[in-house]
Amino acid sequence: MDKQILVTQSSMPSLEEYIEEIKGIWDSHWLTNMGPKHQQLMGLLKDYLAVPNIDMFTNGHMAIELSIQALKFPLGSEIITTPFTFASTTHAIVRNGLEPVFCDINPVDFTINVDKIEDLITDRTVAIMPVHVYGNICNIEKIQKIANKYSLKVIYDAAHTFGIKYKGKGIGSYGDVSCFSFHATKVFNSIEGGAACFKDKEFGLELYRLKNFGIRGPEVVDGVGANAKMNEFCAAMGICNLRHLEEEIEKRKIVVARYRTYLYDIEGIQLNPIQENVETNYAYFPIIIDEKKFGATRNEVFSVLAENGICARKYFSPLTNFFDCFHGKYAPDKTPVALHISKRVLTLPLYADLELENVDRICEIILSCKVE
Ligand code: T4K
């Protein structure tokens, strides 16, 4: 069998480029705690992402979790979110002692169904936490309108949307705060890493304290913080990867175009939408397989691909409101569209260096599963 093709493959600079980038660390002996590489990367990202304010973290999850903490909601408050996401989104709410209230998604771009949000608002609701899934942008205008009407905060899980622009503005500049992931599997990686982009500078000071144990000054600790600081080696990787990002996104675009040529217009296969006013980053390539029209189920296609050394993934299945750790607490049937999609979605391999002949092979295997 040929080498396995995994769902993604981390982008990396050449070894020489990375070594050059980290050489200075041997002179300075400065390894972490907001050192020079950290500051340099943060400045570069503020420009690249076109956001008013930014802070960086060990990972995307801590950016989300600490952003929620920094908003200081009363314990037991409710945050309206969706279950069609990675564990991180829901866990960040629960780990803050708050209650996730699950809203269904829309079946077109898989983001929160904005027409269902208002029905879920109670006197304990404090925020909406939508997820820009796969790089698909939520209905930002409608969400902000609802938030304004009910005085709610908006916290975007923007883990999948690094660098995306909506109506010419950096996606991180919407909502009260937007959190990105720089994990190894993302379009842009700093090995592990993440960022929160926000409007309010006071909020930023609180966030900065929380990522450093709640330390305000050498002898003052007035917050119960965590340790979520990005180290210098991760920041150096980020600096290198950022240099090549445009080229990487361009290569991803070609891969996505090839997939679309094969899978467009196949009965029983739904593709990710191309959204208006969005400069996308080609983060993921999900397909939704309708077994009634395609003749084979998602799980059957997944298995045939696996037999051929192709490791597609079922992002996002199970739904987070179906997780074992929440057994019996939430009712996934209250989010029927999310449940329907999670049973049918398959995320195909996508990375800059994925050879087009392998894309062809993956598509041919998928199409060979179709029963006419
Ligand atoms: N919100 C959303 C919506 C998210 O999707 C995520 C993360 C977060 C928040 C939290 O952000 P972080 O705290 O992670 O920064 C992966 C990633 O670990 C996770 O970051 C990502 N979402 C999620 C969608 O995918 P797994 O459990 O599928 O990862 P894993 O280890 O199975 O890796 C998947 C594939 O990636 C491997 O088959 C090969 C490739 N890979 C993986 C690693 C670790 C590489 O090429 N290099 C690597 O170093 O979660």
CSV table of C-alpha atoms and ligand atoms in Angstrom, one decimal:
chain,number,residue,atom,x,y,z
A,1,MET,CA,0.0,0.0,0.0
A,2,ASP,CA,1.2,3.6,-0.7
A,3,LYS,CA,2.0,5.9,2.1
A,4,GLN,CA,-1.1,6.8,4.1
A,5,ILE,CA,-2.8,10.1,3.4
A,6,LEU,CA,-3.9,11.8,6.6
A,7,VAL,CA,-6.6,14.4,6.9
A,8,THR,CA,-4.0,17.1,7.1
A,9,GLN,CA,-0.2,17.6,7.3
A,10,SER,CA,1.4,20.4,9.2
A,11,SER,CA,3.0,23.2,7.2
A,12,MET,CA,6.6,23.7,8.1
A,13,PRO,CA,9.5,26.0,7.1
A,14,SER,CA,12.8,24.4,6.0
A,15,LEU,CA,14.9,23.2,8.9
A,16,GLU,CA,17.5,25.9,8.0
A,17,GLU,CA,15.0,28.7,8.2
A,18,TYR,CA,13.8,27.6,11.6
A,19,ILE,CA,17.3,27.2,12.9
A,20,GLU,CA,18.2,30.7,11.7
A,21,GLU,CA,15.0,32.0,13.5
A,22,ILE,CA,15.8,30.4,16.8
A,23,LYS,CA,19.6,31.1,16.9
A,24,GLY,CA,19.1,34.3,18.8
A,25,ILE,CA,17.4,32.4,21.6
A,26,TRP,CA,20.8,30.8,22.4
A,27,ASP,CA,22.3,34.3,22.9
A,28,SER,CA,19.5,35.7,25.0
A,29,HIS,CA,18.6,32.6,27.0
A,30,TRP,CA,15.0,34.0,26.9
A,31,LEU,CA,12.7,31.0,26.4
A,32,THR,CA,9.2,32.2,27.3
A,33,ASN,CA,7.1,34.8,29.2
A,34,MET,CA,6.4,37.2,26.4
A,35,GLY,CA,9.9,37.3,25.0
A,36,PRO,CA,11.1,39.1,21.8
A,37,LYS,CA,9.9,36.4,19.4
A,38,HIS,CA,6.5,36.4,21.1
A,39,GLN,CA,6.3,40.2,20.7
A,40,GLN,CA,7.5,40.1,17.1
A,41,LEU,CA,4.9,37.5,16.1
A,42,MET,CA,2.1,39.3,17.9
A,43,GLY,CA,2.9,42.5,15.9
A,44,LEU,CA,3.0,40.6,12.6
A,45,LEU,CA,-0.3,38.9,13.4
A,46,LYS,CA,-2.0,42.2,14.4
A,47,ASP,CA,-1.2,43.5,10.9
A,48,TYR,CA,-1.9,40.3,9.1
A,49,LEU,CA,-5.3,39.7,10.8
A,50,ALA,CA,-6.2,43.3,10.5
A,51,VAL,CA,-7.5,43.5,14.1
A,52,PRO,CA,-7.5,46.3,16.6
A,53,ASN,CA,-6.0,44.3,19.6
A,54,ILE,CA,-4.6,40.9,20.0
A,55,ASP,CA,-3.0,38.7,22.6
A,56,MET,CA,-1.4,35.2,22.2
A,57,PHE,CA,-1.8,32.0,24.1
A,58,THR,CA,-0.4,28.5,24.4
A,59,ASN,CA,-3.3,27.2,22.3
A,60,GLY,CA,-6.6,28.2,20.8
A,61,HIS,CA,-8.5,26.5,23.7
A,62,MET,CA,-6.9,28.7,26.4
A,63,ALA,CA,-7.6,31.8,24.3
A,64,ILE,CA,-11.3,30.8,24.4
A,65,GLU,CA,-11.4,29.6,28.0
A,66,LEU,CA,-9.6,32.7,29.4
A,67,SER,CA,-11.7,35.1,27.2
A,68,ILE,CA,-14.8,33.7,28.8
A,69,GLN,CA,-13.2,34.0,32.3
A,70,ALA,CA,-12.2,37.6,31.6
A,71,LEU,CA,-15.8,38.6,30.9
A,72,LYS,CA,-16.6,37.7,34.5
A,73,PHE,CA,-20.1,36.2,34.1
A,74,PRO,CA,-21.9,35.0,37.2
A,75,LEU,CA,-21.5,31.3,37.8
A,76,GLY,CA,-24.3,29.3,36.2
A,77,SER,CA,-24.9,31.9,33.5
A,78,GLU,CA,-25.9,30.6,30.1
A,79,ILE,CA,-24.0,30.9,26.8
A,80,ILE,CA,-25.8,30.1,23.6
A,81,THR,CA,-23.6,28.1,21.3
A,82,THR,CA,-23.7,25.1,18.9
A,83,PRO,CA,-22.8,21.5,19.4
A,84,PHE,CA,-21.3,21.1,15.8
A,85,THR,CA,-17.8,21.9,16.9
A,86,PHE,CA,-14.6,20.6,18.4
A,87,ALA,CA,-14.7,19.7,22.1
A,88,SER,CA,-12.9,22.9,23.0
A,89,THR,CA,-15.9,25.3,22.4
A,90,THR,CA,-18.2,23.5,24.8
A,91,HIS,CA,-15.5,22.6,27.3
A,92,ALA,CA,-14.4,26.2,27.6
A,93,ILE,CA,-17.9,27.2,28.7
A,94,VAL,CA,-18.4,24.3,31.2
A,95,ARG,CA,-14.9,24.7,32.7
A,96,ASN,CA,-15.8,28.3,33.5
A,97,GLY,CA,-18.8,27.0,35.6
A,98,LEU,CA,-21.3,28.2,32.9
A,99,GLU,CA,-24.0,26.5,31.1
A,100,PRO,CA,-23.9,25.8,27.3
A,101,VAL,CA,-27.3,26.2,25.7
A,102,PHE,CA,-27.2,24.4,22.4
A,103,CYS,CA,-28.7,26.1,19.3
A,104,ASP,CA,-29.1,24.2,16.1
A,105,ILE,CA,-27.1,24.9,13.0
A,106,ASN,CA,-28.2,25.8,9.4
A,107,PRO,CA,-27.8,23.0,6.9
A,108,VAL,CA,-26.0,25.1,4.3
A,109,ASP,CA,-22.9,26.4,6.0
A,110,PHE,CA,-23.2,24.5,9.3
A,111,THR,CA,-22.9,27.7,11.5
A,112,ILE,CA,-25.4,28.7,14.2
A,113,ASN,CA,-29.0,29.0,12.9
A,114,VAL,CA,-29.6,32.7,13.7
A,115,ASP,CA,-33.4,32.3,13.5
A,116,LYS,CA,-33.3,30.0,16.5
A,117,ILE,CA,-31.2,32.0,18.9
A,118,GLU,CA,-33.8,34.3,20.3
A,119,ASP,CA,-36.0,31.4,21.4
A,120,LEU,CA,-33.2,30.2,23.6
A,121,ILE,CA,-32.6,33.5,25.4
A,122,THR,CA,-33.5,33.5,29.2
A,123,ASP,CA,-32.8,35.9,32.0
A,124,ARG,CA,-29.6,33.9,32.6
A,125,THR,CA,-28.2,34.3,29.1
A,126,VAL,CA,-25.0,36.4,29.0
A,127,ALA,CA,-23.4,35.7,25.7
A,128,ILE,CA,-23.6,34.0,22.3
A,129,MET,CA,-20.6,31.9,21.3
A,130,PRO,CA,-20.9,31.0,17.6
A,131,VAL,CA,-18.4,29.0,15.7
A,132,HIS,CA,-17.1,29.8,12.2
A,133,VAL,CA,-17.0,26.2,11.1
A,134,TYR,CA,-14.5,25.0,8.4
A,135,GLY,CA,-13.8,28.6,7.6
A,136,ASN,CA,-17.5,29.3,6.9
A,137,ILE,CA,-18.5,32.7,8.4
A,138,CYS,CA,-21.5,32.9,10.7
A,139,ASN,CA,-24.3,35.5,10.0
A,140,ILE,CA,-22.3,38.2,11.8
A,141,GLU,CA,-24.8,41.0,11.2
A,142,LYS,CA,-27.8,39.1,12.6
A,143,ILE,CA,-25.8,37.8,15.6
A,144,GLN,CA,-24.7,41.3,16.5
A,145,LYS,CA,-28.2,42.6,16.1
A,146,ILE,CA,-29.5,40.0,18.6
A,147,ALA,CA,-26.6,40.7,20.9
A,148,ASN,CA,-27.3,44.4,20.9
A,149,LYS,CA,-31.1,43.9,21.4
A,150,TYR,CA,-30.5,41.7,24.5
A,151,SER,CA,-27.2,43.2,25.8
A,152,LEU,CA,-25.3,40.0,25.2
A,153,LYS,CA,-21.6,39.5,24.6
A,154,VAL,CA,-20.4,37.8,21.4
A,155,ILE,CA,-17.4,35.5,21.6
A,156,TYR,CA,-16.5,33.9,18.3
A,157,ASP,CA,-14.7,30.6,18.1
A,158,ALA,CA,-12.7,31.5,15.0
A,159,ALA,CA,-10.3,28.6,15.3
A,160,HIS,CA,-10.9,27.7,11.6
A,161,THR,CA,-10.8,31.2,10.2
A,162,PHE,CA,-7.2,32.4,10.4
A,163,GLY,CA,-6.6,35.3,8.0
A,164,ILE,CA,-10.1,35.3,6.6
A,165,LYS,CA,-11.6,38.6,5.6
A,166,TYR,CA,-15.3,39.4,5.6
A,167,LYS,CA,-16.4,42.5,3.7
A,168,GLY,CA,-12.7,43.5,3.5
A,169,LYS,CA,-12.3,43.4,7.4
A,170,GLY,CA,-10.3,40.9,9.4
A,171,ILE,CA,-12.7,38.3,10.7
A,172,GLY,CA,-11.2,38.7,14.2
A,173,SER,CA,-12.5,42.3,14.4
A,174,TYR,CA,-16.1,41.1,14.7
A,175,GLY,CA,-17.8,40.4,18.1
A,176,ASP,CA,-16.4,41.3,21.5
A,177,VAL,CA,-13.7,38.7,21.1
A,178,SER,CA,-12.7,36.2,18.4
A,179,CYS,CA,-10.3,33.3,19.2
A,180,PHE,CA,-8.0,31.7,16.6
A,181,SER,CA,-6.1,28.4,16.9
A,182,PHE,CA,-2.5,28.1,15.6
A,183,HIS,CA,-2.5,24.3,16.2
A,184,ALA,CA,-0.2,22.1,14.1
A,185,THR,CA,-3.3,21.1,12.0
A,186,LYS,CA,-4.4,24.6,11.2
A,187,VAL,CA,-3.8,26.7,8.1
A,188,PHE,CA,-1.3,28.7,10.1
A,189,ASN,CA,0.5,27.0,12.9
A,190,SER,CA,3.0,27.9,15.6
A,191,ILE,CA,3.2,24.2,16.6
A,192,GLU,CA,0.7,24.9,19.4
A,193,GLY,CA,-0.7,28.4,19.9
A,194,GLY,CA,-3.7,30.6,19.7
A,195,ALA,CA,-4.8,34.2,19.9
A,196,ALA,CA,-7.7,36.3,21.1
A,197,CYS,CA,-8.6,39.5,19.2
A,198,PHE,CA,-10.8,42.0,20.9
A,199,LYS,CA,-12.1,45.6,20.9
A,200,ASP,CA,-11.9,46.6,24.6
A,201,LYS,CA,-8.4,47.4,25.9
A,202,GLU,CA,-9.5,46.9,29.5
A,203,PHE,CA,-10.7,43.4,28.6
A,204,GLY,CA,-7.2,42.9,27.1
A,205,LEU,CA,-5.5,43.8,30.3
A,206,GLU,CA,-7.6,41.3,32.2
A,207,LEU,CA,-6.9,38.6,29.6
A,208,TYR,CA,-3.2,39.3,29.8
A,209,ARG,CA,-3.2,38.9,33.6
A,210,LEU,CA,-5.2,35.7,33.4
A,211,LYS,CA,-2.7,34.0,31.0
A,212,ASN,CA,0.0,34.7,33.6
A,213,PHE,CA,-1.4,33.4,36.8
A,214,GLY,CA,-3.4,36.6,37.5
A,215,ILE,CA,-0.2,38.4,38.3
A,216,ARG,CA,-0.7,42.2,38.1
A,217,GLY,CA,2.7,43.3,39.4
A,218,PRO,CA,5.8,41.8,41.2
A,219,GLU,CA,3.9,41.7,44.5
A,220,VAL,CA,0.3,41.8,43.4
A,221,VAL,CA,-1.7,38.7,42.3
A,222,ASP,CA,-5.4,39.8,42.1
A,223,GLY,CA,-6.8,37.3,39.7
A,224,VAL,CA,-7.1,33.5,39.7
A,225,GLY,CA,-5.3,33.0,36.4
A,226,ALA,CA,-3.7,30.1,34.5
A,227,ASN,CA,-0.4,29.7,32.7
A,228,ALA,CA,-1.2,30.1,29.0
A,229,LYS,CA,1.8,31.9,27.7
A,230,MET,CA,3.2,31.1,24.2
A,231,ASN,CA,6.9,30.2,24.4
A,232,GLU,CA,9.7,31.5,22.1
A,233,PHE,CA,10.1,28.3,20.0
A,234,CYS,CA,6.4,28.3,19.1
A,235,ALA,CA,6.5,32.0,18.3
A,236,ALA,CA,9.6,31.4,16.1
A,237,MET,CA,7.8,28.7,14.2
A,238,GLY,CA,4.9,31.1,13.8
A,239,ILE,CA,7.2,33.8,12.4
A,240,CYS,CA,8.6,31.3,9.8
A,241,ASN,CA,5.2,29.9,8.8
A,242,LEU,CA,3.7,33.3,8.4
A,243,ARG,CA,6.3,34.1,5.7
A,244,HIS,CA,5.0,31.3,3.6
A,245,LEU,CA,1.4,31.6,4.4
A,246,GLU,CA,0.1,33.2,1.2
A,247,GLU,CA,1.8,30.6,-0.9
A,248,GLU,CA,0.4,27.8,1.3
A,249,ILE,CA,-3.2,29.2,1.0
A,250,GLU,CA,-2.7,29.5,-2.8
A,251,LYS,CA,-1.7,25.8,-2.9
A,252,ARG,CA,-4.7,24.8,-0.8
A,253,LYS,CA,-7.0,26.8,-3.2
A,254,ILE,CA,-5.7,24.6,-6.1
A,255,VAL,CA,-6.4,21.4,-4.1
A,256,VAL,CA,-9.9,22.6,-3.2
A,257,ALA,CA,-10.6,23.5,-6.9
A,258,ARG,CA,-9.5,20.0,-7.9
A,259,TYR,CA,-11.9,18.4,-5.4
A,260,ARG,CA,-14.7,20.6,-6.5
A,261,THR,CA,-14.2,19.7,-10.2
A,262,TYR,CA,-14.7,16.0,-9.3
A,263,LEU,CA,-17.4,16.2,-6.7
A,264,TYR,CA,-19.5,19.1,-8.0
A,265,ASP,CA,-22.9,18.1,-9.1
A,266,ILE,CA,-22.7,14.5,-7.8
A,267,GLU,CA,-26.1,13.4,-6.6
A,268,GLY,CA,-26.0,12.8,-2.9
A,269,ILE,CA,-22.9,14.8,-2.2
A,270,GLN,CA,-23.2,18.3,-0.7
A,271,LEU,CA,-20.1,20.6,-0.9
A,272,ASN,CA,-19.1,23.4,1.4
A,273,PRO,CA,-20.7,26.7,0.1
A,274,ILE,CA,-18.7,29.5,-1.5
A,275,GLN,CA,-19.7,32.5,0.7
A,276,GLU,CA,-20.2,36.0,-0.7
A,277,ASN,CA,-17.9,38.8,0.6
A,278,VAL,CA,-15.6,36.2,2.1
A,279,GLU,CA,-11.9,35.9,1.3
A,280,THR,CA,-11.5,32.3,2.5
A,281,ASN,CA,-8.5,30.3,3.7
A,282,TYR,CA,-9.4,26.9,2.4
A,283,ALA,CA,-9.1,25.4,5.9
A,284,TYR,CA,-11.2,22.2,5.5
A,285,PHE,CA,-12.9,20.2,2.7
A,286,PRO,CA,-16.0,18.7,4.2
A,287,ILE,CA,-18.6,16.7,2.2
A,288,ILE,CA,-22.1,15.7,3.3
A,289,ILE,CA,-23.1,12.3,2.0
A,290,ASP,CA,-26.9,11.7,1.7
A,291,GLU,CA,-27.1,8.0,1.6
A,292,LYS,CA,-30.6,8.0,0.1
A,293,LYS,CA,-29.3,9.7,-3.1
A,294,PHE,CA,-25.7,8.5,-3.1
A,295,GLY,CA,-26.4,4.8,-2.3
A,296,ALA,CA,-23.7,4.5,0.3
A,297,THR,CA,-23.5,5.9,3.8
A,298,ARG,CA,-20.8,8.2,5.1
A,299,ASN,CA,-19.4,5.4,7.3
A,300,GLU,CA,-19.2,3.1,4.3
A,301,VAL,CA,-17.3,5.7,2.3
A,302,PHE,CA,-15.0,6.4,5.3
A,303,SER,CA,-14.2,2.7,5.5
A,304,VAL,CA,-13.4,2.3,1.8
A,305,LEU,CA,-11.1,5.3,1.9
A,306,ALA,CA,-9.4,3.9,5.0
A,307,GLU,CA,-8.9,0.5,3.3
A,308,ASN,CA,-7.1,2.5,0.6
A,309,GLY,CA,-4.9,4.3,3.1
A,310,ILE,CA,-6.9,7.6,3.1
A,311,CYS,CA,-7.6,8.8,6.6
A,312,ALA,CA,-10.6,11.2,6.2
A,313,ARG,CA,-12.1,12.4,9.5
A,314,LYS,CA,-15.6,12.8,10.8
A,315,TYR,CA,-15.3,16.4,12.0
A,316,PHE,CA,-17.7,16.9,13.9
A,317,SER,CA,-19.1,13.7,15.1
A,318,PRO,CA,-20.2,13.1,17.7
A,319,LEU,CA,-21.8,16.4,18.5
A,320,THR,CA,-20.5,17.9,21.7
A,321,ASN,CA,-23.9,17.6,23.4
A,322,PHE,CA,-23.6,13.8,22.7
A,323,PHE,CA,-20.2,13.4,24.5
A,324,ASP,CA,-19.9,10.7,27.1
A,325,CYS,CA,-18.8,13.3,29.7
A,326,PHE,CA,-22.2,15.0,29.4
A,327,HIS,CA,-24.1,11.7,29.4
A,328,GLY,CA,-27.8,12.4,29.8
A,329,LYS,CA,-27.4,16.1,30.4
A,330,TYR,CA,-28.2,17.5,27.0
A,331,ALA,CA,-30.6,16.3,24.3
A,332,PRO,CA,-28.9,16.1,20.8
A,333,ASP,CA,-32.4,15.6,19.3
A,334,LYS,CA,-33.1,19.3,20.2
A,335,THR,CA,-30.5,20.2,17.5
A,336,PRO,CA,-31.8,17.9,14.7
A,337,VAL,CA,-29.9,19.6,11.8
A,338,ALA,CA,-26.6,19.3,13.6
A,339,LEU,CA,-27.4,15.7,14.4
A,340,HIS,CA,-28.3,15.0,10.8
A,341,ILE,CA,-25.1,16.6,9.5
A,342,SER,CA,-22.8,15.0,12.0
A,343,LYS,CA,-24.0,11.6,10.9
A,344,ARG,CA,-23.2,12.4,7.2
A,345,VAL,CA,-20.2,14.6,7.2
A,346,LEU,CA,-16.7,13.5,6.1
A,347,THR,CA,-13.7,15.8,6.1
A,348,LEU,CA,-11.4,14.9,3.3
A,349,PRO,CA,-7.6,15.3,3.3
A,350,LEU,CA,-6.5,18.9,2.6
A,351,TYR,CA,-3.1,20.5,2.9
A,352,ALA,CA,-0.8,22.6,0.8
A,353,ASP,CA,1.4,19.8,-0.4
A,354,LEU,CA,-1.4,17.2,-1.2
A,355,GLU,CA,-0.6,16.1,-4.7
A,356,LEU,CA,-3.4,16.6,-7.2
A,357,GLU,CA,-3.0,13.0,-8.4
A,358,ASN,CA,-3.9,11.9,-4.9
A,359,VAL,CA,-6.9,14.2,-4.9
A,360,ASP,CA,-8.0,12.5,-8.1
A,361,ARG,CA,-7.5,9.1,-6.5
A,362,ILE,CA,-9.5,10.1,-3.4
A,363,CYS,CA,-12.4,11.3,-5.6
A,364,GLU,CA,-12.3,8.2,-7.7
A,365,ILE,CA,-12.5,6.0,-4.6
A,366,ILE,CA,-15.5,8.1,-3.3
A,367,LEU,CA,-17.3,7.9,-6.6
A,368,SER,CA,-16.7,4.2,-6.8
A,369,CYS,CA,-18.9,3.8,-3.7
A,370,LYS,CA,-21.8,5.4,-5.4
A,371,VAL,CA,-24.7,3.1,-6.2
A,372,GLU,CA,-26.7,4.3,-9.2
B,1,T4K,N1,-12.4,25.4,18.3
B,1,T4K,C1,-12.4,24.7,17.2
B,1,T4K,C2,-13.6,24.8,16.3
B,1,T4K,C3,-11.4,23.8,16.9
B,1,T4K,O1,-11.5,23.0,15.8
B,1,T4K,C4,-10.3,23.7,17.7
B,1,T4K,C5,-9.2,22.7,17.4
B,1,T4K,C6,-10.2,24.5,18.9
B,1,T4K,C7,-11.3,25.3,19.1
B,1,T4K,C8,-9.1,24.4,19.8
B,1,T4K,O2,-7.9,25.0,19.3
B,1,T4K,P1,-6.5,24.3,19.9
B,1,T4K,O3,-6.5,24.4,21.4
B,1,T4K,O4,-6.3,22.9,19.4
B,1,T4K,O5,-5.5,25.3,19.3
B,1,T4K,C9,-7.3,18.3,15.7
B,1,T4K,C10,-6.6,19.4,16.4
B,1,T4K,O6,-5.8,18.9,17.5
B,1,T4K,C11,-7.4,20.5,16.9
B,1,T4K,O7,-6.5,21.6,17.1
B,1,T4K,C12,-8.5,20.9,15.9
B,1,T4K,N2,-9.4,21.9,16.5
B,1,T4K,C13,-9.3,19.7,15.5
B,1,T4K,C14,-10.4,20.0,14.6
B,1,T4K,O8,-8.4,18.7,14.9
B,1,T4K,P2,-7.6,15.8,16.3
B,1,T4K,O9,-7.9,15.1,17.6
B,1,T4K,O10,-8.3,15.4,15.2
B,1,T4K,O11,-6.0,15.8,16.0
B,1,T4K,P3,-5.1,14.6,15.5
B,1,T4K,O12,-3.9,14.5,16.4
B,1,T4K,O13,-5.9,13.4,15.3
B,1,T4K,O14,-4.5,15.2,14.1
B,1,T4K,C15,-5.3,15.1,12.9
B,1,T4K,C16,-4.3,14.9,11.8
B,1,T4K,O15,-3.4,16.0,11.7
B,1,T4K,C17,-3.4,13.7,11.9
B,1,T4K,O16,-4.0,12.6,11.4
B,1,T4K,C18,-2.2,14.1,11.1
B,1,T4K,C19,-2.1,15.6,11.2
B,1,T4K,N3,-1.1,16.1,12.1
B,1,T4K,C20,-1.4,16.1,13.5
B,1,T4K,C21,-0.5,16.6,14.4
B,1,T4K,C22,-0.7,16.5,15.8
B,1,T4K,C23,0.0,16.7,11.6
B,1,T4K,O17,0.3,16.7,10.4
B,1,T4K,N4,1.0,17.1,12.5
B,1,T4K,C24,0.8,17.1,13.9
B,1,T4K,O18,1.6,17.6,14.6
B,1,T4K,O19,-7.8,17.3,16.6
